[in-house]
PDB file of C-alpha atoms and ligand atoms in Angstrom:
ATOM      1  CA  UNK A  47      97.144  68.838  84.110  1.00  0.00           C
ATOM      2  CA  UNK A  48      99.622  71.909  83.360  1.00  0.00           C
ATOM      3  CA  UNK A  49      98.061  74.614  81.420  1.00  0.00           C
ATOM      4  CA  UNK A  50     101.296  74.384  79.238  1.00  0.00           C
ATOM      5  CA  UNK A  51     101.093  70.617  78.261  1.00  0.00           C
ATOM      6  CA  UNK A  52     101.869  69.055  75.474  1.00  0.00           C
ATOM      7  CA  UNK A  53      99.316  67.506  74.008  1.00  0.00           C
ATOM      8  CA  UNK A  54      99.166  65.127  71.056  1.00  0.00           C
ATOM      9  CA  UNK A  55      95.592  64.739  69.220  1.00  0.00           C
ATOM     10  CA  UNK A  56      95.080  62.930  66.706  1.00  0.00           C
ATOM     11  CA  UNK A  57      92.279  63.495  64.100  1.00  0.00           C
ATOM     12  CA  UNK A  58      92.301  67.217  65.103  1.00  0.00           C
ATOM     13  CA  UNK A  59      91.142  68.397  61.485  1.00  0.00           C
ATOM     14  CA  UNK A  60      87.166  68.238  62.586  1.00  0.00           C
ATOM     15  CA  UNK A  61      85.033  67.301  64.834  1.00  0.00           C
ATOM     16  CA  UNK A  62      85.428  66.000  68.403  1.00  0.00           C
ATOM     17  CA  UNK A  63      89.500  66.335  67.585  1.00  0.00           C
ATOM     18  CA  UNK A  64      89.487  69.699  66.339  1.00  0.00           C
ATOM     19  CA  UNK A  65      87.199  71.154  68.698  1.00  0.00           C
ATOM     20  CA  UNK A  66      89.372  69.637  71.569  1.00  0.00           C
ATOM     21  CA  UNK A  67      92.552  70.927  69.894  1.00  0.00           C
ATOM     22  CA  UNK A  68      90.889  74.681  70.289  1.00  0.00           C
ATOM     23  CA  UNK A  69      89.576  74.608  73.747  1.00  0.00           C
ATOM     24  CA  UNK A  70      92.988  73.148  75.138  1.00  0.00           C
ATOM     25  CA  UNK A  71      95.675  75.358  72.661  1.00  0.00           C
ATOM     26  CA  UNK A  72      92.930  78.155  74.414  1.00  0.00           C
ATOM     27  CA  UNK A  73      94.329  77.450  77.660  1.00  0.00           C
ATOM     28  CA  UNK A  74      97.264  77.412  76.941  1.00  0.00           C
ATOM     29  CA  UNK A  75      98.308  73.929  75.968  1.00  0.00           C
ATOM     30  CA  UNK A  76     100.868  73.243  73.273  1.00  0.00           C
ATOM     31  CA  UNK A  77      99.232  71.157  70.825  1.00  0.00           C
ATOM     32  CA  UNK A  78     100.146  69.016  68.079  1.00  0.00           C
ATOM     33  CA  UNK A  79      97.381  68.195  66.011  1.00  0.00           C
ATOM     34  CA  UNK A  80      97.665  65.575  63.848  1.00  0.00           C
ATOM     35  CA  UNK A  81      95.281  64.910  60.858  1.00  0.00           C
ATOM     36  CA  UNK A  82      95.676  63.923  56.864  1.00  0.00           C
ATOM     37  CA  UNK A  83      93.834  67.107  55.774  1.00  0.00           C
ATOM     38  CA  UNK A  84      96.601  69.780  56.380  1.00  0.00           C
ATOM     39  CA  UNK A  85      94.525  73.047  55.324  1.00  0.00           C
ATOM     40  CA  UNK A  86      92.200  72.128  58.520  1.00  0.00           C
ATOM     41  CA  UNK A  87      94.469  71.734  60.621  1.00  0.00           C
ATOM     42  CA  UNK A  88      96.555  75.115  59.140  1.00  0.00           C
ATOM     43  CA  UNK A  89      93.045  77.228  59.770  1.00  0.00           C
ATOM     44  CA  UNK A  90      93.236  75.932  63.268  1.00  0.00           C
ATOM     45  CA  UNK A  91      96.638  76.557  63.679  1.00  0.00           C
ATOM     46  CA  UNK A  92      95.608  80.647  62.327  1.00  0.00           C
ATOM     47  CA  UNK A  93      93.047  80.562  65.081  1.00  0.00           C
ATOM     48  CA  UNK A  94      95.381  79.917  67.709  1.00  0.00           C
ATOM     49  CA  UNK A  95      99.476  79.563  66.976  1.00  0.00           C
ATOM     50  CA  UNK A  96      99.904  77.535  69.859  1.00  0.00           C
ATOM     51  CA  UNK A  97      98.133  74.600  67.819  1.00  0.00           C
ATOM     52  CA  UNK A  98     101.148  73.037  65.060  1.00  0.00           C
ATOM     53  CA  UNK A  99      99.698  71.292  62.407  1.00  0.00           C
ATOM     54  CA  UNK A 100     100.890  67.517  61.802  1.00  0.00           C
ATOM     55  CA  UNK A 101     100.031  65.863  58.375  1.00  0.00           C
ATOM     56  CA  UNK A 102     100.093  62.332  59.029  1.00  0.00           C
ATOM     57  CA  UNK A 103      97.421  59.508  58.168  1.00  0.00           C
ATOM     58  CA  UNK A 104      97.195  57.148  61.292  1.00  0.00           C
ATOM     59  CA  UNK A 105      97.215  54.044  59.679  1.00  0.00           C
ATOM     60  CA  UNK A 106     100.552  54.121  58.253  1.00  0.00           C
ATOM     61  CA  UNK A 107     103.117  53.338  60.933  1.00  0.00           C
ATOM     62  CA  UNK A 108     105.663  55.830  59.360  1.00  0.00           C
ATOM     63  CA  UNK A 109     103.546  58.272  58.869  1.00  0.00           C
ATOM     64  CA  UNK A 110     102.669  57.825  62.377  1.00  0.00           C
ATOM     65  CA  UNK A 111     106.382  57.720  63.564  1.00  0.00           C
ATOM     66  CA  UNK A 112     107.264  60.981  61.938  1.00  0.00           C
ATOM     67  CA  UNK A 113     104.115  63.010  63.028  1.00  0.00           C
ATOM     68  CA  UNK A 114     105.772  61.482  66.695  1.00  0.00           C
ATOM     69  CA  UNK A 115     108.968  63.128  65.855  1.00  0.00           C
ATOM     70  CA  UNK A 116     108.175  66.191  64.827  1.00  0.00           C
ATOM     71  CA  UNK A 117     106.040  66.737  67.697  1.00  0.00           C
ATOM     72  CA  UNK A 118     108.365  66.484  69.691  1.00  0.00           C
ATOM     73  CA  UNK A 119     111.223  68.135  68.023  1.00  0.00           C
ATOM     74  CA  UNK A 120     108.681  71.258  68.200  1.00  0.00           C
ATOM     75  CA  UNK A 121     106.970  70.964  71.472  1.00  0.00           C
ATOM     76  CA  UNK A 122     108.818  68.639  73.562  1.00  0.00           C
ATOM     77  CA  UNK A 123     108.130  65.296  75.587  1.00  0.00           C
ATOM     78  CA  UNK A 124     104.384  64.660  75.267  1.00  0.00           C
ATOM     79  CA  UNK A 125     102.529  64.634  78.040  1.00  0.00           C
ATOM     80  CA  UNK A 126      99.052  63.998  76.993  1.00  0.00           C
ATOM     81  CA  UNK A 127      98.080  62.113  73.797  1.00  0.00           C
ATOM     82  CA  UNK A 128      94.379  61.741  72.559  1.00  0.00           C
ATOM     83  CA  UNK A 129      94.233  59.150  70.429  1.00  0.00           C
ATOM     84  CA  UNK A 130      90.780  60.234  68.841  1.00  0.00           C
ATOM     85  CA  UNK A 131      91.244  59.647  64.664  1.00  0.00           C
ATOM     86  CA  UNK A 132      88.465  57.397  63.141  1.00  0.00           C
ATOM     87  CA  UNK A 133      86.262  56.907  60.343  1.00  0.00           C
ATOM     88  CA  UNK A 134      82.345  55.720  60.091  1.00  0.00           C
ATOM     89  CA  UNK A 135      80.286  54.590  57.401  1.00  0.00           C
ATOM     90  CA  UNK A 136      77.442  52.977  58.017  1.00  0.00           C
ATOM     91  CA  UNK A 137      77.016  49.137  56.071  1.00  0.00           C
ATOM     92  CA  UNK A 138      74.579  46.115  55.987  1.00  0.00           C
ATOM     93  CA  UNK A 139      76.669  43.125  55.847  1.00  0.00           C
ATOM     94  CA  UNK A 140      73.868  41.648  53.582  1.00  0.00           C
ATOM     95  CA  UNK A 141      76.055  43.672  51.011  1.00  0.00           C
ATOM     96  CA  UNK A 142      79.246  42.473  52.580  1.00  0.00           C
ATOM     97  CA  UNK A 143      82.383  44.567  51.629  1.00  0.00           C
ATOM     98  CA  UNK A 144      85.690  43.222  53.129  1.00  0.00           C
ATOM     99  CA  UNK A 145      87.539  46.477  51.785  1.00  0.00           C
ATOM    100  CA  UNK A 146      85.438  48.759  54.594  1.00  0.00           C
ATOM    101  CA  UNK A 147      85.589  46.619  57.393  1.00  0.00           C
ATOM    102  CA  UNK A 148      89.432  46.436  56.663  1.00  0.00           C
ATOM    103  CA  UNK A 149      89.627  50.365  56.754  1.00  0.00           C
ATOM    104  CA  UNK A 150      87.737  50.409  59.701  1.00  0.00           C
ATOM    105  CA  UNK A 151      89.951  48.364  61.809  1.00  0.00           C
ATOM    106  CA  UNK A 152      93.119  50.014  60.315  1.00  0.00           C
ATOM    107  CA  UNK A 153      92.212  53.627  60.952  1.00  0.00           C
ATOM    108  CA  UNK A 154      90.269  53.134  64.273  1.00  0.00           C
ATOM    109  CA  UNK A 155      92.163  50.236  65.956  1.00  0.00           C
ATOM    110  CA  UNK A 156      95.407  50.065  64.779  1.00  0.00           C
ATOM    111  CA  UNK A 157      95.903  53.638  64.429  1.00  0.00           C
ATOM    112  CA  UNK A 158      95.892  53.485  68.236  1.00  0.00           C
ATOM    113  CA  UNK A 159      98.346  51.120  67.870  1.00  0.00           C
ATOM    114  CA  UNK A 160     100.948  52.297  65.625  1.00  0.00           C
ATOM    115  CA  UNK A 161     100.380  55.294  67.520  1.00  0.00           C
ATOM    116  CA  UNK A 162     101.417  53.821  71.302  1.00  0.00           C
ATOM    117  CA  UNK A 163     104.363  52.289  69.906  1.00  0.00           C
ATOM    118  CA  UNK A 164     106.425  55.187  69.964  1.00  0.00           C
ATOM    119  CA  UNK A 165     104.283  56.878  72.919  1.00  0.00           C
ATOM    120  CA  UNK A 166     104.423  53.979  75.215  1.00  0.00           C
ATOM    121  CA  UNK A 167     108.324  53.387  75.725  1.00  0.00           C
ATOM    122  CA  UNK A 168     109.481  56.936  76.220  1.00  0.00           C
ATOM    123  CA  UNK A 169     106.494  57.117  78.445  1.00  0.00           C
ATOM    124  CA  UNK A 170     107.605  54.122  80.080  1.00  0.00           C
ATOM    125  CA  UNK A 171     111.232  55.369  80.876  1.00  0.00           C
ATOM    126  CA  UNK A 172     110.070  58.073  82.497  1.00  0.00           C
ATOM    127  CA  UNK A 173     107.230  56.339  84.385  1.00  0.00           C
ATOM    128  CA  UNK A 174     104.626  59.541  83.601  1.00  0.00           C
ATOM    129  CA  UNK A 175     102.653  60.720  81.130  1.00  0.00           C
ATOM    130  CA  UNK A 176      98.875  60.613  79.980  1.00  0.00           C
ATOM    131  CA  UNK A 177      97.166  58.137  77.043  1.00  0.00           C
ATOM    132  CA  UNK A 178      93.361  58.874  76.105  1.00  0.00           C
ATOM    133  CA  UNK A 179      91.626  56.306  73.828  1.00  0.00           C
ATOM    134  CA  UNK A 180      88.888  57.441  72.495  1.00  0.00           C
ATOM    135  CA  UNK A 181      85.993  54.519  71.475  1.00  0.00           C
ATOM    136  CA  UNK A 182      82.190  55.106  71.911  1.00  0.00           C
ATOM    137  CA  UNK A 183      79.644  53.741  73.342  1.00  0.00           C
ATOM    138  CA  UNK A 184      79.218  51.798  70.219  1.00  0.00           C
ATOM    139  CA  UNK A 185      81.450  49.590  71.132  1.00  0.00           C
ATOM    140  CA  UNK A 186      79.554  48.041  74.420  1.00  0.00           C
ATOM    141  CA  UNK A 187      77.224  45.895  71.901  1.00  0.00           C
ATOM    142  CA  UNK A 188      76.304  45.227  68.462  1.00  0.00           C
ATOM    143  CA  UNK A 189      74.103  47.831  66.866  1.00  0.00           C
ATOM    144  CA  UNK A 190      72.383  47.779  63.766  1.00  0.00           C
ATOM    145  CA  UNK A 191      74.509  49.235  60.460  1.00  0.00           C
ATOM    146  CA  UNK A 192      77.151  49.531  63.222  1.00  0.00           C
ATOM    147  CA  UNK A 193      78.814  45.630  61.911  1.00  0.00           C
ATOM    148  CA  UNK A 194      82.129  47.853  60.221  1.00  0.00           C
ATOM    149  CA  UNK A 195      82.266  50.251  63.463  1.00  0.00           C
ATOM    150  CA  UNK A 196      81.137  48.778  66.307  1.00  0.00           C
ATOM    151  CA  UNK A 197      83.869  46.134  66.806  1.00  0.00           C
ATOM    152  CA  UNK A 198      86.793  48.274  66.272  1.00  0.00           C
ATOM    153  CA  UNK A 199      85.327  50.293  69.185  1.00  0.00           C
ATOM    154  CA  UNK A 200      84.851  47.231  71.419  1.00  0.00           C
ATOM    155  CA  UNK A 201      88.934  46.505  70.436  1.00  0.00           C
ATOM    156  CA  UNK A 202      89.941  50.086  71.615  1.00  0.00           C
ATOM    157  CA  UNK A 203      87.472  49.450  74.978  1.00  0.00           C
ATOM    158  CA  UNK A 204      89.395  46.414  75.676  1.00  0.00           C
ATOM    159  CA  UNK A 205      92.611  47.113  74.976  1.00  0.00           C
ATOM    160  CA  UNK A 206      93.065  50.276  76.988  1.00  0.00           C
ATOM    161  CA  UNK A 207      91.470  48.053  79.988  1.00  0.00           C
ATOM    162  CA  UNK A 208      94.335  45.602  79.466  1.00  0.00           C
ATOM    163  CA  UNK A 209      97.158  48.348  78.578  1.00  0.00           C
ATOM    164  CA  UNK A 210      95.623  50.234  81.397  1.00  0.00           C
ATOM    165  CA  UNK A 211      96.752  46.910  84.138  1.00  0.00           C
ATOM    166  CA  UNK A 212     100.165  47.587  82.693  1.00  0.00           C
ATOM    167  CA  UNK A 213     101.132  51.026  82.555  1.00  0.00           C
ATOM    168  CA  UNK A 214      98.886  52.291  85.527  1.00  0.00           C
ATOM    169  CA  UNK A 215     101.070  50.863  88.027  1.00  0.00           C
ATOM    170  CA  UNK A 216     104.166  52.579  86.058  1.00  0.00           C
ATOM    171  CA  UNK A 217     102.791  56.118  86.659  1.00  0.00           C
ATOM    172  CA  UNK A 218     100.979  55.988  83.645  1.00  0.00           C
ATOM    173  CA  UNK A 219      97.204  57.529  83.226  1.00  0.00           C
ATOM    174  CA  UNK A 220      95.117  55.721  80.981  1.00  0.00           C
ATOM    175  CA  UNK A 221      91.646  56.860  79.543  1.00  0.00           C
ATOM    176  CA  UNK A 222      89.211  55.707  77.558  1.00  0.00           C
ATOM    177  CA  UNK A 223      87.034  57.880  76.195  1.00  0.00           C
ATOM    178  CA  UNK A 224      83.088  56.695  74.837  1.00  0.00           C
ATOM    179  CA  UNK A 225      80.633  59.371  73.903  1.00  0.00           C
ATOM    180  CA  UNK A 226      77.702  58.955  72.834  1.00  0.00           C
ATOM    181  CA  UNK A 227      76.124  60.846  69.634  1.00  0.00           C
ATOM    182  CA  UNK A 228      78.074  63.927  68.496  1.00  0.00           C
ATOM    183  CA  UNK A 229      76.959  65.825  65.664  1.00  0.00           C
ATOM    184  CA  UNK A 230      80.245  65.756  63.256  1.00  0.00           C
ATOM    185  CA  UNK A 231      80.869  65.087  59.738  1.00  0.00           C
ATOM    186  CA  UNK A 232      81.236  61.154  60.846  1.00  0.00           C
ATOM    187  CA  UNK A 233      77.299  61.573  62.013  1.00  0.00           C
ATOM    188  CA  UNK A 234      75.837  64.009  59.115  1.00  0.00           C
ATOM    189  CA  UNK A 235      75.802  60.463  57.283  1.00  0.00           C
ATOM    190  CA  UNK A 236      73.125  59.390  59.514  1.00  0.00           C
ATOM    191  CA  UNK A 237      69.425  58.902  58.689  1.00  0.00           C
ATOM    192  CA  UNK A 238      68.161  58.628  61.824  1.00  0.00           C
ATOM    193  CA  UNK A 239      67.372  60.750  64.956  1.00  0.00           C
ATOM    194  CA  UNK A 240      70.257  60.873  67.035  1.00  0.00           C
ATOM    195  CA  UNK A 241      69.153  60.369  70.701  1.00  0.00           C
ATOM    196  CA  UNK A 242      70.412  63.076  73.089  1.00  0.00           C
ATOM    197  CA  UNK A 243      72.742  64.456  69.736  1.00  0.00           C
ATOM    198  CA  UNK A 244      75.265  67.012  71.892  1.00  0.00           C
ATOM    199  CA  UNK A 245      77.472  69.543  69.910  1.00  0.00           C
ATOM    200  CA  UNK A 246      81.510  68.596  69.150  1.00  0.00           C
ATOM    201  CA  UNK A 247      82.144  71.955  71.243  1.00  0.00           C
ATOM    202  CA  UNK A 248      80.166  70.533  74.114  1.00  0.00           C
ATOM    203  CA  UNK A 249      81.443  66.973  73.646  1.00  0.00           C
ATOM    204  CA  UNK A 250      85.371  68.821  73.883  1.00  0.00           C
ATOM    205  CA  UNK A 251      84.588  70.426  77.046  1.00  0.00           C
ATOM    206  CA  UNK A 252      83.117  67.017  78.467  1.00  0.00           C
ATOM    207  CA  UNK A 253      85.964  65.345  76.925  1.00  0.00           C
ATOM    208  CA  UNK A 254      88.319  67.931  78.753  1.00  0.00           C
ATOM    209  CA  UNK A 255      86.710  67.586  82.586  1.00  0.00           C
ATOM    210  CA  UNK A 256      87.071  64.011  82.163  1.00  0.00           C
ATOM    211  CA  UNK A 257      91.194  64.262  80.907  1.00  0.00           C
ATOM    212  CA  UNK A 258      91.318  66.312  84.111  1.00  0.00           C
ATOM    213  CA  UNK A 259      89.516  63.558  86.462  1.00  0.00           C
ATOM    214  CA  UNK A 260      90.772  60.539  87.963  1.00  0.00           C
ATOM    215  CA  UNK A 261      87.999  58.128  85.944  1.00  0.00           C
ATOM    216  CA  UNK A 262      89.197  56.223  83.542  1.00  0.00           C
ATOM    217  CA  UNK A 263      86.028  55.703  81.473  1.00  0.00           C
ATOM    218  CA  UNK A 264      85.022  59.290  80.014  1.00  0.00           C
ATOM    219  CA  UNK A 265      81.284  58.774  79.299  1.00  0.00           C
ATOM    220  CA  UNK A 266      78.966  61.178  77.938  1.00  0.00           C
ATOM    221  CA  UNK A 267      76.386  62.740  77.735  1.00  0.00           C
ATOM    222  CA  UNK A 268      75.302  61.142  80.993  1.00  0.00           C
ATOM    223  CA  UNK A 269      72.141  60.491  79.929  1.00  0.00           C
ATOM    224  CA  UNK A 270      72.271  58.566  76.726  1.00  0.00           C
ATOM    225  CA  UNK A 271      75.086  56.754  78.395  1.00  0.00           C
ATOM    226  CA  UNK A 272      73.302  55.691  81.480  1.00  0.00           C
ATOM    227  CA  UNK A 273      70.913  54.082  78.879  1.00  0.00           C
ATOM    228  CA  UNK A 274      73.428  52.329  77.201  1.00  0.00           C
ATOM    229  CA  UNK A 275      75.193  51.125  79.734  1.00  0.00           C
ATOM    230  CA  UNK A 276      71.843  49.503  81.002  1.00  0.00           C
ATOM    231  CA  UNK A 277      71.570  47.397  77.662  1.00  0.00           C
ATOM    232  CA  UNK A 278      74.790  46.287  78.035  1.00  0.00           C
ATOM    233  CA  UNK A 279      73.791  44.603  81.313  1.00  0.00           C
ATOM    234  CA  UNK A 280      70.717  42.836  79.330  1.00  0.00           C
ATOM    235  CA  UNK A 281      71.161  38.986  78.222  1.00  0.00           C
ATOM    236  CA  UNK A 282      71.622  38.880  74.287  1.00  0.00           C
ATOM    237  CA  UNK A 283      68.247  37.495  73.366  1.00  0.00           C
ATOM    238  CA  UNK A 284      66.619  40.281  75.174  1.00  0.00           C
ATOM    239  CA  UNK A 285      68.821  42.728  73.619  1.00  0.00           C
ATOM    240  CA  UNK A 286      68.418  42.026  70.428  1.00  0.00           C
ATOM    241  CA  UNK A 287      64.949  41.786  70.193  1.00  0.00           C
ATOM    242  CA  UNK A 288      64.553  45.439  72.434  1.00  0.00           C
ATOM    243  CA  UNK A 289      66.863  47.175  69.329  1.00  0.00           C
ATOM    244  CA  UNK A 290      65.284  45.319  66.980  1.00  0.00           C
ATOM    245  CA  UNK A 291      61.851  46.721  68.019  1.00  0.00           C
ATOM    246  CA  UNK A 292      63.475  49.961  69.215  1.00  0.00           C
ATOM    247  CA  UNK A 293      64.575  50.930  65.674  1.00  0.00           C
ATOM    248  CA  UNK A 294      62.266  49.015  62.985  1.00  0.00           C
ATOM    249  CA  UNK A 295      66.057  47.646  62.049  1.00  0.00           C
ATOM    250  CA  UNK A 296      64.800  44.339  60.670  1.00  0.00           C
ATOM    251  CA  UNK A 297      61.327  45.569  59.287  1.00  0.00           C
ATOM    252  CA  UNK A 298      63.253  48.463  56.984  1.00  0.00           C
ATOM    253  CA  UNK A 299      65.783  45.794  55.925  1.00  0.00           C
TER     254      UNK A 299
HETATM  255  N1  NAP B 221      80.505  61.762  66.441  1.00  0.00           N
HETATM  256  C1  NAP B 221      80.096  60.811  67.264  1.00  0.00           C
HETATM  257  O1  NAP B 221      78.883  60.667  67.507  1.00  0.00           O
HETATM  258  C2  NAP B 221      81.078  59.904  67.919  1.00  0.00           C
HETATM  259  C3  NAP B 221      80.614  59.072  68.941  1.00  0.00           C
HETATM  260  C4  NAP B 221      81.516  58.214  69.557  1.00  0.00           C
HETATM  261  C5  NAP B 221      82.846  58.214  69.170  1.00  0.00           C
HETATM  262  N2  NAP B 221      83.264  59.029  68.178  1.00  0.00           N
HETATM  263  C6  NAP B 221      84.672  58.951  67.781  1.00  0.00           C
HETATM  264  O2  NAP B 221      85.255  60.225  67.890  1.00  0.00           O
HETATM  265  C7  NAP B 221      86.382  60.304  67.018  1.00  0.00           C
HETATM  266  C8  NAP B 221      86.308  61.593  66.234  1.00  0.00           C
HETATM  267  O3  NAP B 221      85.205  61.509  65.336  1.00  0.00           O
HETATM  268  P1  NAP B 221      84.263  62.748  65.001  1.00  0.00           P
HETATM  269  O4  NAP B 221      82.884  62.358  65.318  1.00  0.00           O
HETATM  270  O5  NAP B 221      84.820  63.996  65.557  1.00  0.00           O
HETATM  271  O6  NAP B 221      84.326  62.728  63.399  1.00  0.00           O
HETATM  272  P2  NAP B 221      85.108  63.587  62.307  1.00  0.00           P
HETATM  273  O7  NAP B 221      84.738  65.013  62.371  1.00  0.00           O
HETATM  274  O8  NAP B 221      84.913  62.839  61.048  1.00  0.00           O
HETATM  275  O9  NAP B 221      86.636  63.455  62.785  1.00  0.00           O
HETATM  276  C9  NAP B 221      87.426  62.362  62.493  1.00  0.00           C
HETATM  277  C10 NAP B 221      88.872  62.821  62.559  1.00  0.00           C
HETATM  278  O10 NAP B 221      89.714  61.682  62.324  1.00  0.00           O
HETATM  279  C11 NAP B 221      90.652  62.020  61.313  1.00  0.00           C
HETATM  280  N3  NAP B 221      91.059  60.845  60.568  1.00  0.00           N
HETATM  281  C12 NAP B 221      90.304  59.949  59.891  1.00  0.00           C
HETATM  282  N4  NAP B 221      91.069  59.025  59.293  1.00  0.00           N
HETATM  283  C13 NAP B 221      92.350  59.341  59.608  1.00  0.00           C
HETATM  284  C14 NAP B 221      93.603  58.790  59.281  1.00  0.00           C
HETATM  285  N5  NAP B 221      93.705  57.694  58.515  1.00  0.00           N
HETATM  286  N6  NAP B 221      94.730  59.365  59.772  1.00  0.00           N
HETATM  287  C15 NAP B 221      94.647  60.486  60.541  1.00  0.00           C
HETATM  288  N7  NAP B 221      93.492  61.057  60.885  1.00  0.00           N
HETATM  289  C16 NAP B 221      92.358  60.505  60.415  1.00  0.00           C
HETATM  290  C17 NAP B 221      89.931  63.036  60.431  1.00  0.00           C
HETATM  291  O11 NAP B 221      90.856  63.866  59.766  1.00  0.00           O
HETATM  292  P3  NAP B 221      91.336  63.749  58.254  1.00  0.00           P
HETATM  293  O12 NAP B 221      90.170  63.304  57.431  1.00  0.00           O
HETATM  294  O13 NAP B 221      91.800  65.134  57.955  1.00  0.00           O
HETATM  295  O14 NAP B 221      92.463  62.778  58.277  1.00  0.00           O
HETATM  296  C18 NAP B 221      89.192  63.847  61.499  1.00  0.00           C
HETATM  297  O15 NAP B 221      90.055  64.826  62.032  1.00  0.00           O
HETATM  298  C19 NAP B 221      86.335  59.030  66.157  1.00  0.00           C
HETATM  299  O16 NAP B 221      87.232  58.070  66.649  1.00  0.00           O
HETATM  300  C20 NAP B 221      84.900  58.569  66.334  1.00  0.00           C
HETATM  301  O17 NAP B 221      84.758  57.177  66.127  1.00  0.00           O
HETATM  302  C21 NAP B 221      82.419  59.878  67.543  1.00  0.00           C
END
């Protein structure tokens, strides 16, 4: 990775995004961040002028096409793009609200997409460049309250495995990106413990070694992962009754 790259984040206002946005505009990255809350991403931009503020909301393909175009107007060809934006809410589909599970998909999944439509052919032509997706480990099973979430991360897992047999072999890198719990305004709505909870500043500079690496899953933190990645192995009768007693799911209804 240059020190001077381009890079295009989306959902840059807080968080994950916006703490990614500072460590890499720090080094000296030019970096369009892209958000719907433009005062954020302004006060980011006043921390370091290197960082150009994009209002655009993800889920509306022209929205998404002009935050594209002025990115590059500004900054150039982009050579990085972390496609990070995404909402969480918690539900219990025993009070079953299409409207939510619609946003859900819209914002996490097909944000990605609206968003490699104009990244992917330019990319393409000039057989290089750099596409991070990020998903979570959420998305390896079903979790409880997760039923709005959790499958728009499995989408993103699986489609940047598939995208990944196509563009690799272009010159393309491909990354998908699953942390585990980062403490964020998408987790302060949580009212549980958070196992092995890691700052957004800490989950940016994890984030970052991994951009830099040749894996194409970025997983962290290592430990809450390793767990994870152990239930995923388990057959679904076990697993569900393991979470089930793991987190009193069932018993608090
Ligand atoms: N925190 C965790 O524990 C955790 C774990 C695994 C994965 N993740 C994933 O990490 C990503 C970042 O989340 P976070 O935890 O950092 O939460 P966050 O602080 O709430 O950040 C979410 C970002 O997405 C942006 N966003 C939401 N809807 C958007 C839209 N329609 N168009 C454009 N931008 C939009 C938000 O900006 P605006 O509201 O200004 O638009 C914000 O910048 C998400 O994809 C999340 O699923 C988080």
């Amino acid at each position: 990775m240059k020190t001077d790259s381009h890079v295009f984040i989306t959902g840059a206002s807080s968080g994950i995004g916006a703490s990614l946005a500072r460590l890499m505009a720090g080094k000296g990255c030019r970096v369009s961040a892209v958000a719907r809350r433009r005062d954020k991403l302004e006060a980011l931009q006043a921390e370091y002028p290197n960082i150009m503020p994009i209002q655009a909301d993800v889920s509306d393909h022209a929205s998404v096409e002009k935050a594209l175009h002025l990115a590059k107007a500004q900054n150039g060809q982009i050579d990085i793009a972390v496609l990070n934006a995404g909402i969480y809410q918690p539900v219990n589909a025993a009070a079953f609200e299409l409207s939510v599970y619609h946003q859900h998909m819209a914002v996490n999944y097909t944000g990605i997409l609206n968003c490699l439509d104009g990244l992917i052919p330019e990319m393409v032509a000039r057989k290089a460049g750099h596409i991070a997706f990020m998903a979570s480990v959420a998305g390896y099973r079903g979790l409880p309250r997760s039923a709005a979430y959790g499958p728009t991360k499995a989408a993103v897992q699986n489609l940047a495995e598939s995208i990944y047999f196509d563009l690799a072999p272009l010159g393309i890198k491909i990354q998908l990106i699953n942390p585990g719990f980062v403490e964020t305004e998408a987790t302060a709505v949580n009212d549980f413990i958070m196992p092995d909870l890691i700052s957004s500043e800490m989950a940016a500079k994890q984030l970052l070694d991994g951009l830099i690496s040749n894996q194409f899953e970025i997983a962290f933190p290592k430990r809450f992962v390793r767990k994870m990645k152990w239930l995923r192995l388990l057959p679904a009768n076990s697993y569900l009754k393991l979470i089930t007693k793991f987190t009193g799911h069932q018993r608090r209804g």
